[in-house]
PDB file of C-alpha atoms in Angstrom:
ATOM      1  CA  MET P   1      41.281   6.238   2.532  1.00 39.00           C
ATOM      2  CA  LEU P   2      37.943   4.321   3.099  1.00 37.00           C
ATOM      3  CA  THR P   3      35.322   4.773   0.412  1.00 43.00           C
ATOM      4  CA  VAL P   4      31.686   3.372   0.321  1.00 42.00           C
ATOM      5  CA  SER P   5      30.098   2.832  -2.974  1.00 43.00           C
ATOM      6  CA  ALA P   6      26.420   3.791  -3.818  1.00 41.00           C
ATOM      7  CA  LYS P   7      25.551   0.116  -3.753  1.00 48.00           C
ATOM      8  CA  GLN P   8      27.081  -0.238  -0.127  1.00 49.00           C
ATOM      9  CA  LEU P   9      25.408   2.608   1.052  1.00 43.00           C
ATOM     10  CA  LYS P  10      22.075   1.346  -0.413  1.00 48.00           C
ATOM     11  CA  LYS P  11      22.505  -1.804   1.279  1.00 53.00           C
ATOM     12  CA  GLU P  12      22.991  -0.257   4.525  1.00 55.00           C
ATOM     13  CA  ASN P  13      20.001   2.126   4.195  1.00 50.00           C
ATOM     14  CA  GLN P  14      18.083  -0.783   3.548  1.00 48.00           C
ATOM     15  CA  LYS P  15      19.196  -2.602   6.635  1.00 52.00           C
ATOM     16  CA  LYS P  16      17.622   0.566   8.651  1.00 50.00           C
ATOM     17  CA  GLY P  17      14.642   0.250   6.452  1.00 46.00           C
ATOM     18  CA  ILE P  18      15.661   3.435   4.569  1.00 52.00           C
ATOM     19  CA  PHE P  19      14.363   3.324   1.068  1.00 52.00           C
ATOM     20  CA  HIS P  20      14.792   6.104  -1.481  1.00 63.00           C
ATOM     21  CA  THR P  21      11.360   7.875  -2.498  1.00 74.00           C
ATOM     22  CA  ASN P  22      11.618   8.824  -6.287  1.00 81.00           C
ATOM     23  CA  GLU P  23       9.664  11.472  -7.904  1.00 87.00           C
ATOM     24  CA  LYS P  24       7.208   9.217  -9.967  1.00 89.00           C
ATOM     25  CA  LEU P  25       6.056   7.451  -6.599  1.00 89.00           C
ATOM     26  CA  ALA P  26       5.958  10.639  -4.782  1.00 92.00           C
ATOM     27  CA  LEU P  27       3.543  12.167  -7.573  1.00 93.00           C
ATOM     28  CA  TYR P  28       1.537   8.893  -7.353  1.00 92.00           C
ATOM     29  CA  LEU P  29       1.084   9.155  -3.778  1.00 94.00           C
ATOM     30  CA  LYS P  30       0.059  12.945  -4.220  1.00 96.00           C
ATOM     31  CA  THR P  31      -2.516  11.823  -6.879  1.00 95.00           C
ATOM     32  CA  ARG P  32      -3.989   9.230  -4.464  1.00 96.00           C
ATOM     33  CA  MET P  33      -4.055  11.652  -1.722  1.00 96.00           C
ATOM     34  CA  LEU P  34      -5.977  14.315  -3.955  1.00 96.00           C
ATOM     35  CA  ASP P  35      -8.338  11.418  -5.053  1.00 96.00           C
ATOM     36  CA  TYR P  36      -9.369  10.620  -1.490  1.00 96.00           C
ATOM     37  CA  VAL P  37      -9.660  14.407  -0.793  1.00 96.00           C
ATOM     38  CA  TYR P  38     -12.068  14.924  -3.611  1.00 95.00           C
ATOM     39  CA  GLU P  39     -13.876  11.720  -2.759  1.00 94.00           C
ATOM     40  CA  PHE P  40     -14.551  12.919   0.809  1.00 93.00           C
ATOM     41  CA  LYS P  41     -14.998  16.601  -0.104  1.00 92.00           C
ATOM     42  CA  TYR P  42     -12.171  17.591   2.153  1.00 92.00           C
ATOM     43  CA  GLY P  43     -11.263  20.838   0.414  1.00 88.00           C
ATOM     44  CA  LYS P  44      -7.974  22.328  -0.304  1.00 92.00           C
ATOM     45  CA  ILE P  45      -4.647  20.907   1.125  1.00 96.00           C
ATOM     46  CA  THR P  46      -3.475  23.907   3.165  1.00 95.00           C
ATOM     47  CA  GLU P  47      -0.709  22.099   5.275  1.00 96.00           C
ATOM     48  CA  ILE P  48       0.664  18.716   5.096  1.00 97.00           C
ATOM     49  CA  ALA P  49       3.084  16.630   7.084  1.00 97.00           C
ATOM     50  CA  ASP P  50       5.433  13.963   6.726  1.00 97.00           C
ATOM     51  CA  LEU P  51       6.861  12.573  10.002  1.00 96.00           C
ATOM     52  CA  CYS P  52       9.448  10.402   8.298  1.00 94.00           C
ATOM     53  CA  CYS P  53      10.330  12.693   5.670  1.00 94.00           C
ATOM     54  CA  GLY P  54      13.789  11.750   4.631  1.00 93.00           C
ATOM     55  CA  VAL P  55      14.829  14.565   2.084  1.00 93.00           C
ATOM     56  CA  GLY P  56      11.221  15.825   1.832  1.00 94.00           C
ATOM     57  CA  SER P  57      10.400  13.848  -1.435  1.00 93.00           C
ATOM     58  CA  LEU P  58       6.927  13.304  -0.502  1.00 95.00           C
ATOM     59  CA  LEU P  59       6.370  16.985   0.614  1.00 96.00           C
ATOM     60  CA  LYS P  60       8.053  18.591  -2.461  1.00 95.00           C
ATOM     61  CA  VAL P  61       5.406  17.448  -4.894  1.00 95.00           C
ATOM     62  CA  PHE P  62       2.728  19.465  -3.130  1.00 96.00           C
ATOM     63  CA  ASN P  63       2.057  22.919  -4.012  1.00 92.00           C
ATOM     64  CA  ASP P  64       4.129  25.762  -2.517  1.00 90.00           C
ATOM     65  CA  ASP P  65       1.107  27.496  -0.816  1.00 92.00           C
ATOM     66  CA  ALA P  66       0.575  24.575   1.308  1.00 95.00           C
ATOM     67  CA  VAL P  67       2.280  24.820   4.639  1.00 95.00           C
ATOM     68  CA  LYS P  68       4.753  21.759   4.985  1.00 97.00           C
ATOM     69  CA  TYR P  69       5.983  20.090   8.199  1.00 97.00           C
ATOM     70  CA  GLY P  70       8.573  17.123   8.280  1.00 97.00           C
ATOM     71  CA  CYS P  71      10.893  15.454  10.683  1.00 96.00           C
ATOM     72  CA  ASP P  72      13.657  12.698  10.287  1.00 95.00           C
ATOM     73  CA  ILE P  73      16.128  11.268  12.734  1.00 94.00           C
ATOM     74  CA  GLU P  74      18.961  11.655  10.028  1.00 93.00           C
ATOM     75  CA  ALA P  75      20.394  15.104  10.309  1.00 94.00           C
ATOM     76  CA  SER P  76      21.765  15.301   6.648  1.00 92.00           C
ATOM     77  CA  PHE P  77      18.364  14.492   5.166  1.00 94.00           C
ATOM     78  CA  ILE P  78      16.761  17.341   7.325  1.00 95.00           C
ATOM     79  CA  LYS P  79      19.125  19.736   6.067  1.00 94.00           C
ATOM     80  CA  GLU P  80      18.650  18.943   2.534  1.00 93.00           C
ATOM     81  CA  ALA P  81      14.676  19.189   3.070  1.00 93.00           C
ATOM     82  CA  ASP P  82      15.190  22.556   4.766  1.00 93.00           C
ATOM     83  CA  LYS P  83      17.239  23.734   1.992  1.00 93.00           C
ATOM     84  CA  ASN P  84      15.238  22.850  -0.757  1.00 91.00           C
ATOM     85  CA  ILE P  85      11.502  23.198   0.544  1.00 94.00           C
ATOM     86  CA  LYS P  86       9.841  25.891   2.109  1.00 92.00           C
ATOM     87  CA  GLY P  87       8.504  24.493   5.328  1.00 94.00           C
ATOM     88  CA  THR P  88       9.237  23.505   9.119  1.00 95.00           C
ATOM     89  CA  PHE P  89      11.491  20.657   9.391  1.00 96.00           C
ATOM     90  CA  LYS P  90      12.881  19.024  12.521  1.00 96.00           C
ATOM     91  CA  CYS P  91      15.520  16.262  13.278  1.00 96.00           C
ATOM     92  CA  ASP P  92      13.839  14.196  15.608  1.00 95.00           C
ATOM     93  CA  SER P  93      12.361  10.964  16.026  1.00 95.00           C
ATOM     94  CA  ILE P  94       8.491  10.380  15.120  1.00 96.00           C
ATOM     95  CA  PHE P  95       8.217   8.604  18.394  1.00 96.00           C
ATOM     96  CA  ASN P  96       9.203  11.821  20.252  1.00 96.00           C
ATOM     97  CA  GLU P  97       6.304  13.781  18.816  1.00 96.00           C
ATOM     98  CA  PRO P  98       8.475  16.574  17.827  1.00 95.00           C
ATOM     99  CA  PHE P  99       5.685  18.829  16.869  1.00 96.00           C
ATOM    100  CA  GLY P 100       4.039  18.314  20.371  1.00 95.00           C
ATOM    101  CA  ASN P 101       0.344  18.357  20.696  1.00 94.00           C
ATOM    102  CA  LYS P 102      -0.115  19.910  16.985  1.00 96.00           C
ATOM    103  CA  ARG P 103      -2.440  17.800  14.717  1.00 97.00           C
ATOM    104  CA  PHE P 104      -2.447  17.766  10.929  1.00 97.00           C
ATOM    105  CA  LYS P 105      -5.471  17.279   8.835  1.00 97.00           C
ATOM    106  CA  TYR P 106      -3.294  15.754   5.930  1.00 98.00           C
ATOM    107  CA  ILE P 107      -0.381  13.269   6.508  1.00 98.00           C
ATOM    108  CA  THR P 108       1.781  11.439   3.904  1.00 97.00           C
ATOM    109  CA  GLY P 109       4.454   9.035   4.639  1.00 95.00           C
ATOM    110  CA  ASN P 110       6.944   6.281   3.643  1.00 92.00           C
ATOM    111  CA  TYR P 111       8.105   5.100   6.867  1.00 92.00           C
ATOM    112  CA  PRO P 112      10.953   2.814   7.596  1.00 90.00           C
ATOM    113  CA  PHE P 113       9.854  -0.553   6.841  1.00 86.00           C
ATOM    114  CA  SER P 114      10.110  -3.259   9.325  1.00 84.00           C
ATOM    115  CA  THR P 115      12.680  -1.389  11.473  1.00 91.00           C
ATOM    116  CA  ARG P 116      13.791  -3.334  14.658  1.00 93.00           C
ATOM    117  CA  GLY P 117      13.603  -1.799  17.960  1.00 95.00           C
ATOM    118  CA  ASP P 118      12.168  -1.971  21.618  1.00 96.00           C
ATOM    119  CA  GLY P 119       8.505  -2.232  20.936  1.00 96.00           C
ATOM    120  CA  LYS P 120       7.715  -2.161  24.639  1.00 97.00           C
ATOM    121  CA  ALA P 121       9.520   1.298  25.096  1.00 97.00           C
ATOM    122  CA  VAL P 122       8.074   2.824  22.149  1.00 97.00           C
ATOM    123  CA  THR P 123       4.572   1.719  23.384  1.00 97.00           C
ATOM    124  CA  GLN P 124       5.128   3.604  26.782  1.00 97.00           C
ATOM    125  CA  GLN P 125       6.715   6.538  24.769  1.00 97.00           C
ATOM    126  CA  LEU P 126       3.734   6.895  22.794  1.00 97.00           C
ATOM    127  CA  SER P 127       1.208   6.020  25.388  1.00 97.00           C
ATOM    128  CA  SER P 128      -0.293   3.373  23.129  1.00 97.00           C
ATOM    129  CA  PRO P 129      -3.234   1.481  24.177  1.00 97.00           C
ATOM    130  CA  VAL P 130      -1.679  -1.583  22.323  1.00 97.00           C
ATOM    131  CA  GLU P 131       1.743  -2.814  22.783  1.00 97.00           C
ATOM    132  CA  PHE P 132       4.039  -2.893  19.677  1.00 97.00           C
ATOM    133  CA  SER P 133       6.036  -5.638  18.207  1.00 96.00           C
ATOM    134  CA  ASN P 134       9.782  -5.056  18.071  1.00 96.00           C
ATOM    135  CA  ARG P 135       9.071  -4.781  14.268  1.00 94.00           C
ATOM    136  CA  LEU P 136       8.032  -1.159  14.555  1.00 96.00           C
ATOM    137  CA  ASP P 137       5.719  -0.854  11.598  1.00 96.00           C
ATOM    138  CA  SER P 138       2.732  -0.904  14.005  1.00 96.00           C
ATOM    139  CA  ALA P 139       4.509   1.886  15.971  1.00 97.00           C
ATOM    140  CA  PHE P 140       5.101   4.103  13.154  1.00 97.00           C
ATOM    141  CA  ILE P 141       1.420   3.844  11.950  1.00 97.00           C
ATOM    142  CA  TYR P 142       0.033   4.474  15.250  1.00 98.00           C
ATOM    143  CA  ALA P 143       2.517   7.574  15.709  1.00 97.00           C
ATOM    144  CA  ASN P 144       0.872   9.054  12.355  1.00 98.00           C
ATOM    145  CA  LEU P 145      -2.377   8.239  13.382  1.00 97.00           C
ATOM    146  CA  LYS P 146      -1.931  10.016  16.826  1.00 97.00           C
ATOM    147  CA  ALA P 147      -0.558  13.053  14.878  1.00 97.00           C
ATOM    148  CA  LEU P 148      -3.850  13.067  12.588  1.00 98.00           C
ATOM    149  CA  THR P 149      -6.768  15.498  13.296  1.00 97.00           C
ATOM    150  CA  GLU P 150     -10.209  14.036  14.176  1.00 96.00           C
ATOM    151  CA  ASP P 151     -11.434  14.880  10.519  1.00 95.00           C
ATOM    152  CA  GLY P 152      -7.942  14.167   8.915  1.00 96.00           C
ATOM    153  CA  LEU P 153      -6.561  11.992   6.038  1.00 97.00           C
ATOM    154  CA  CYS P 154      -3.632   9.784   6.311  1.00 98.00           C
ATOM    155  CA  LEU P 155      -1.835   7.947   3.423  1.00 98.00           C
ATOM    156  CA  LEU P 156       1.063   5.758   4.531  1.00 97.00           C
ATOM    157  CA  LEU P 157       3.510   3.478   2.405  1.00 93.00           C
ATOM    158  CA  GLY P 158       4.289   0.185   4.173  1.00 91.00           C
ATOM    159  CA  PHE P 159       5.347  -3.315   3.914  1.00 89.00           C
ATOM    160  CA  PRO P 160       2.795  -5.992   3.458  1.00 91.00           C
ATOM    161  CA  GLY P 161       3.746  -7.969   6.494  1.00 92.00           C
ATOM    162  CA  ILE P 162       1.797  -5.536   8.773  1.00 94.00           C
ATOM    163  CA  LEU P 163      -1.290  -6.987   6.905  1.00 95.00           C
ATOM    164  CA  TYR P 164      -0.852 -10.672   7.999  1.00 96.00           C
ATOM    165  CA  ARG P 165       1.677 -11.182  10.624  1.00 95.00           C
ATOM    166  CA  SER P 166       0.475 -12.726  13.927  1.00 95.00           C
ATOM    167  CA  GLY P 167       1.138 -11.917  17.473  1.00 96.00           C
ATOM    168  CA  LYS P 168       1.156  -8.207  18.531  1.00 97.00           C
ATOM    169  CA  GLU P 169       0.763  -6.913  14.884  1.00 97.00           C
ATOM    170  CA  LYS P 170      -2.305  -8.789  14.842  1.00 97.00           C
ATOM    171  CA  VAL P 171      -3.548  -7.003  18.021  1.00 97.00           C
ATOM    172  CA  PHE P 172      -2.759  -3.766  16.380  1.00 98.00           C
ATOM    173  CA  ARG P 173      -4.668  -4.608  13.195  1.00 97.00           C
ATOM    174  CA  LYS P 174      -7.592  -5.596  15.496  1.00 98.00           C
ATOM    175  CA  TYR P 175      -7.056  -1.988  17.274  1.00 98.00           C
ATOM    176  CA  LEU P 176      -7.456  -0.343  13.918  1.00 97.00           C
ATOM    177  CA  ILE P 177     -10.457  -2.214  12.537  1.00 97.00           C
ATOM    178  CA  ASP P 178     -12.271  -2.081  15.983  1.00 96.00           C
ATOM    179  CA  ASN P 179     -11.941   1.500  16.168  1.00 96.00           C
ATOM    180  CA  ASN P 180     -12.866   2.051  12.349  1.00 97.00           C
ATOM    181  CA  TYR P 181      -9.676   3.838  11.212  1.00 98.00           C
ATOM    182  CA  LEU P 182      -9.028   2.131   8.097  1.00 97.00           C
ATOM    183  CA  GLU P 183     -10.393   3.416   5.081  1.00 97.00           C
ATOM    184  CA  ALA P 184      -8.457   1.416   2.380  1.00 97.00           C
ATOM    185  CA  ILE P 185      -5.805  -0.875   1.548  1.00 97.00           C
ATOM    186  CA  GLU P 186      -3.973  -0.512  -1.780  1.00 96.00           C
ATOM    187  CA  GLU P 187      -1.368  -2.962  -3.442  1.00 93.00           C
ATOM    188  CA  ILE P 188       1.453  -0.956  -5.038  1.00 88.00           C
ATOM    189  CA  PRO P 189       3.410  -3.360  -7.176  1.00 78.00           C
ATOM    190  CA  ALA P 190       7.148  -3.874  -7.293  1.00 75.00           C
ATOM    191  CA  ASP P 191       7.478  -1.248  -9.934  1.00 69.00           C
ATOM    192  CA  LYS P 192      11.025  -0.057 -10.952  1.00 58.00           C
ATOM    193  CA  GLU P 193       9.467   3.087 -12.063  1.00 68.00           C
ATOM    194  CA  PHE P 194       8.248   3.584  -8.430  1.00 71.00           C
ATOM    195  CA  PHE P 195      11.402   2.015  -6.576  1.00 66.00           C
ATOM    196  CA  ASP P 196      15.049   2.587  -7.565  1.00 63.00           C
ATOM    197  CA  ASP P 197      16.324   0.304  -4.816  1.00 59.00           C
ATOM    198  CA  THR P 198      13.890  -2.632  -4.073  1.00 60.00           C
ATOM    199  CA  VAL P 199      11.544  -4.806  -5.956  1.00 67.00           C
ATOM    200  CA  ILE P 200       9.314  -5.623  -3.207  1.00 74.00           C
ATOM    201  CA  GLN P 201       5.530  -5.124  -3.454  1.00 79.00           C
ATOM    202  CA  THR P 202       4.339  -2.481  -0.925  1.00 89.00           C
ATOM    203  CA  VAL P 203       0.768  -1.357   0.344  1.00 94.00           C
ATOM    204  CA  LEU P 204      -0.783   1.937   0.616  1.00 96.00           C
ATOM    205  CA  MET P 205      -2.699   2.309   3.981  1.00 97.00           C
ATOM    206  CA  VAL P 206      -5.462   4.939   4.069  1.00 98.00           C
ATOM    207  CA  LEU P 207      -6.517   6.149   7.524  1.00 98.00           C
ATOM    208  CA  ARG P 208      -9.381   8.214   8.614  1.00 96.00           C
ATOM    209  CA  LYS P 209     -11.050   8.810  12.117  1.00 94.00           C
ATOM    210  CA  ASN P 210     -14.435  10.283  11.216  1.00 92.00           C
ATOM    211  CA  LYS P 211     -15.773   7.387   8.923  1.00 94.00           C
ATOM    212  CA  THR P 212     -19.631   6.861   8.566  1.00 91.00           C
ATOM    213  CA  ASP P 213     -19.441   3.233   7.543  1.00 94.00           C
ATOM    214  CA  ASP P 214     -17.432   0.274   8.711  1.00 95.00           C
ATOM    215  CA  LYS P 215     -16.397  -0.982   5.423  1.00 97.00           C
ATOM    216  CA  ILE P 216     -12.737  -0.938   4.209  1.00 97.00           C
ATOM    217  CA  THR P 217     -12.130  -0.794   0.452  1.00 97.00           C
ATOM    218  CA  PHE P 218      -9.195  -3.343  -0.975  1.00 97.00           C
ATOM    219  CA  ILE P 219      -7.738  -2.321  -4.221  1.00 96.00           C
ATOM    220  CA  ASN P 220      -5.376  -4.705  -6.025  1.00 93.00           C
ATOM    221  CA  GLN P 221      -2.488  -3.876  -8.244  1.00 88.00           C
ATOM    222  CA  HIS P 222      -4.914  -4.304 -11.213  1.00 89.00           C
ATOM    223  CA  VAL P 223      -6.886  -1.620  -9.686  1.00 89.00           C
ATOM    224  CA  GLU P 224      -9.721  -4.150  -9.094  1.00 94.00           C
ATOM    225  CA  LYS P 225     -11.619  -3.044  -5.814  1.00 93.00           C
ATOM    226  CA  ARG P 226     -14.025  -4.381  -3.249  1.00 96.00           C
ATOM    227  CA  ALA P 227     -15.516  -2.813  -0.164  1.00 97.00           C
ATOM    228  CA  VAL P 228     -15.459  -5.225   2.640  1.00 97.00           C
ATOM    229  CA  SER P 229     -17.337  -5.231   6.022  1.00 96.00           C
ATOM    230  CA  LYS P 230     -15.843  -5.258   9.302  1.00 96.00           C
ATOM    231  CA  LYS P 231     -17.910  -8.455  10.038  1.00 96.00           C
ATOM    232  CA  GLU P 232     -16.306 -10.191   7.310  1.00 97.00           C
ATOM    233  CA  ILE P 233     -12.799  -8.976   8.175  1.00 97.00           C
ATOM    234  CA  ILE P 234     -13.305 -10.372  11.748  1.00 96.00           C
ATOM    235  CA  GLU P 235     -14.555 -13.615  10.441  1.00 96.00           C
ATOM    236  CA  ASN P 236     -11.122 -13.690   8.507  1.00 96.00           C
ATOM    237  CA  ASP P 237      -9.396 -13.365  11.719  1.00 96.00           C
ATOM    238  CA  TYR P 238      -8.492  -9.797  11.192  1.00 97.00           C
ATOM    239  CA  SER P 239      -6.346 -10.728   7.989  1.00 96.00           C
ATOM    240  CA  LEU P 240      -5.711  -7.539   5.861  1.00 97.00           C
ATOM    241  CA  THR P 241      -4.143  -9.013   2.650  1.00 96.00           C
ATOM    242  CA  VAL P 242      -5.859  -7.817  -0.380  1.00 95.00           C
ATOM    243  CA  ASN P 243      -5.771 -11.146  -1.973  1.00 92.00           C
ATOM    244  CA  SER P 244      -7.996 -12.344   0.873  1.00 93.00           C
ATOM    245  CA  TYR P 245     -10.978 -10.408  -0.496  1.00 96.00           C
ATOM    246  CA  ILE P 246     -10.157  -9.874  -4.202  1.00 94.00           C
ATOM    247  CA  GLU P 247      -9.982 -12.786  -6.677  1.00 84.00           C
ATOM    248  CA  HIS P 248      -8.041 -11.521  -9.396  1.00 71.00           C
ATOM    249  CA  LEU P 249     -10.009 -11.383 -12.800  1.00 59.00           C
ATOM    250  CA  THR P 250      -7.163 -13.663 -14.418  1.00 51.00           C
ATOM    251  CA  LYS P 251      -8.117 -16.616 -12.287  1.00 48.00           C
ATOM    252  CA  LYS P 252     -11.607 -16.272 -14.091  1.00 46.00           C
ATOM    253  CA  GLU P 253      -9.884 -15.573 -17.542  1.00 45.00           C
ATOM    254  CA  GLU P 254      -8.074 -18.918 -16.960  1.00 47.00           C
ATOM    255  CA  ILE P 255     -11.250 -20.841 -16.411  1.00 44.00           C
ATOM    256  CA  ASP P 256     -12.582 -19.198 -19.501  1.00 49.00           C
ATOM    257  CA  ILE P 257      -9.564 -20.124 -21.559  1.00 47.00           C
ATOM    258  CA  GLN P 258      -9.777 -23.610 -20.449  1.00 54.00           C
ATOM    259  CA  ALA P 259     -13.331 -23.838 -21.309  1.00 51.00           C
ATOM    260  CA  ASN P 260     -12.661 -22.462 -24.793  1.00 53.00           C
ATOM    261  CA  THR P 261      -9.756 -24.776 -25.280  1.00 51.00           C
ATOM    262  CA  TYR P 262     -12.105 -27.545 -24.644  1.00 52.00           C
ATOM    263  CA  THR P 263     -14.637 -26.062 -27.071  1.00 51.00           C
ATOM    264  CA  LEU P 264     -12.084 -25.662 -29.627  1.00 50.00           C
ATOM    265  CA  ILE P 265     -10.691 -29.280 -29.221  1.00 52.00           C
ATOM    266  CA  ALA P 266     -14.176 -30.473 -29.622  1.00 52.00           C
ATOM    267  CA  SER P 267     -14.926 -28.462 -32.803  1.00 52.00           C
ATOM    268  CA  SER P 268     -11.880 -29.635 -34.199  1.00 53.00           C
ATOM    269  CA  ILE P 269     -12.676 -33.094 -33.442  1.00 53.00           C
ATOM    270  CA  HIS P 270     -16.015 -32.739 -35.179  1.00 51.00           C
ATOM    271  CA  ASN P 271     -14.354 -31.146 -38.207  1.00 52.00           C
ATOM    272  CA  ILE P 272     -11.938 -34.083 -38.405  1.00 48.00           C
ATOM    273  CA  VAL P 273     -14.881 -36.412 -38.397  1.00 44.00           C
ATOM    274  CA  LEU P 274     -16.704 -34.663 -41.231  1.00 47.00           C
ATOM    275  CA  ASN P 275     -13.814 -34.502 -43.148  1.00 51.00           C
ATOM    276  CA  THR P 276     -13.153 -38.314 -42.544  1.00 47.00           C
ATOM    277  CA  GLU P 277     -16.672 -39.065 -43.610  1.00 47.00           C
ATOM    278  CA  PHE P 278     -16.337 -36.769 -46.779  1.00 39.00           C
ATOM    279  CA  ILE P 279     -13.146 -38.752 -47.847  1.00 43.00           C
ATOM    280  CA  ILE P 280     -14.961 -42.055 -47.147  1.00 43.00           C
ATOM    281  CA  CYS P 281     -17.682 -40.890 -49.236  1.00 44.00           C
ATOM    282  CA  ILE P 282     -15.421 -39.856 -52.163  1.00 42.00           C
ATOM    283  CA  ASP P 283     -13.566 -43.290 -51.915  1.00 49.00           C
ATOM    284  CA  GLU P 284     -16.925 -44.968 -52.280  1.00 47.00           C
ATOM    285  CA  CYS P 285     -17.826 -42.807 -55.264  1.00 40.00           C
ATOM    286  CA  ILE P 286     -14.612 -44.038 -56.858  1.00 43.00           C
ATOM    287  CA  ASP P 287     -15.229 -47.546 -56.412  1.00 48.00           C
ATOM    288  CA  TYR P 288     -18.672 -47.404 -57.825  1.00 41.00           C
ATOM    289  CA  LEU P 289     -17.435 -45.734 -60.960  1.00 47.00           C
TER     290      LEU P 289
END
């Protein structure tokens, strides 16, 4: 009888870009969603969607009075989500737009990172204005963006590669920036409390369609933040990596430590000189006596 260990299953899921979303991560993403809802005065969350929902971990943490929508290609995941969460769930691909023309004001998601596929075919399937790479990160982001209302808010957890890779993914970043769809990019540390099956760093991409300015806020894992203009990002060749725009304070601290070290050494030398002069003075007194 063939048996598959939990470790083997985890590896197979990782090859497909499937990572378990534990409760701590789900609660963190919910908190960030509520933070942005409060910041932009969006009001109560009455419905929310996750279009790559897995077993529904990201939806489960929201209040039961919010109407929940989810889809996933894994039938067993949808069956479990439907069993444990009150909502509407469909076993289908996000690229098939399973909820038709319905648009959602709030979308959360942890899409399959760097999943390989036919980017050209998915581009046609979604009627996208830009062609996707065969790494489908940009396709997942676009599908979520397409499902968002004009006044909606979307928070997606993703792999950092989408922020800096060249080729078609750079063209997609240009599309997001030129159309002013990006509100913020946040670093999520490789934290074992957040991720049970990976130690890779991830990023949280915040999307909005009704922005009133052209700035994107970058937040690093130390919660240092900076609002950057569209002009500066274009001048930086459409890179969206957080460390391109925020110099972590430890670098400044290292400089301060170095300066303090030099000061300490100088002070020690000065003390040694004074002590030496004192000893010489005592010796001279003894010789005189």
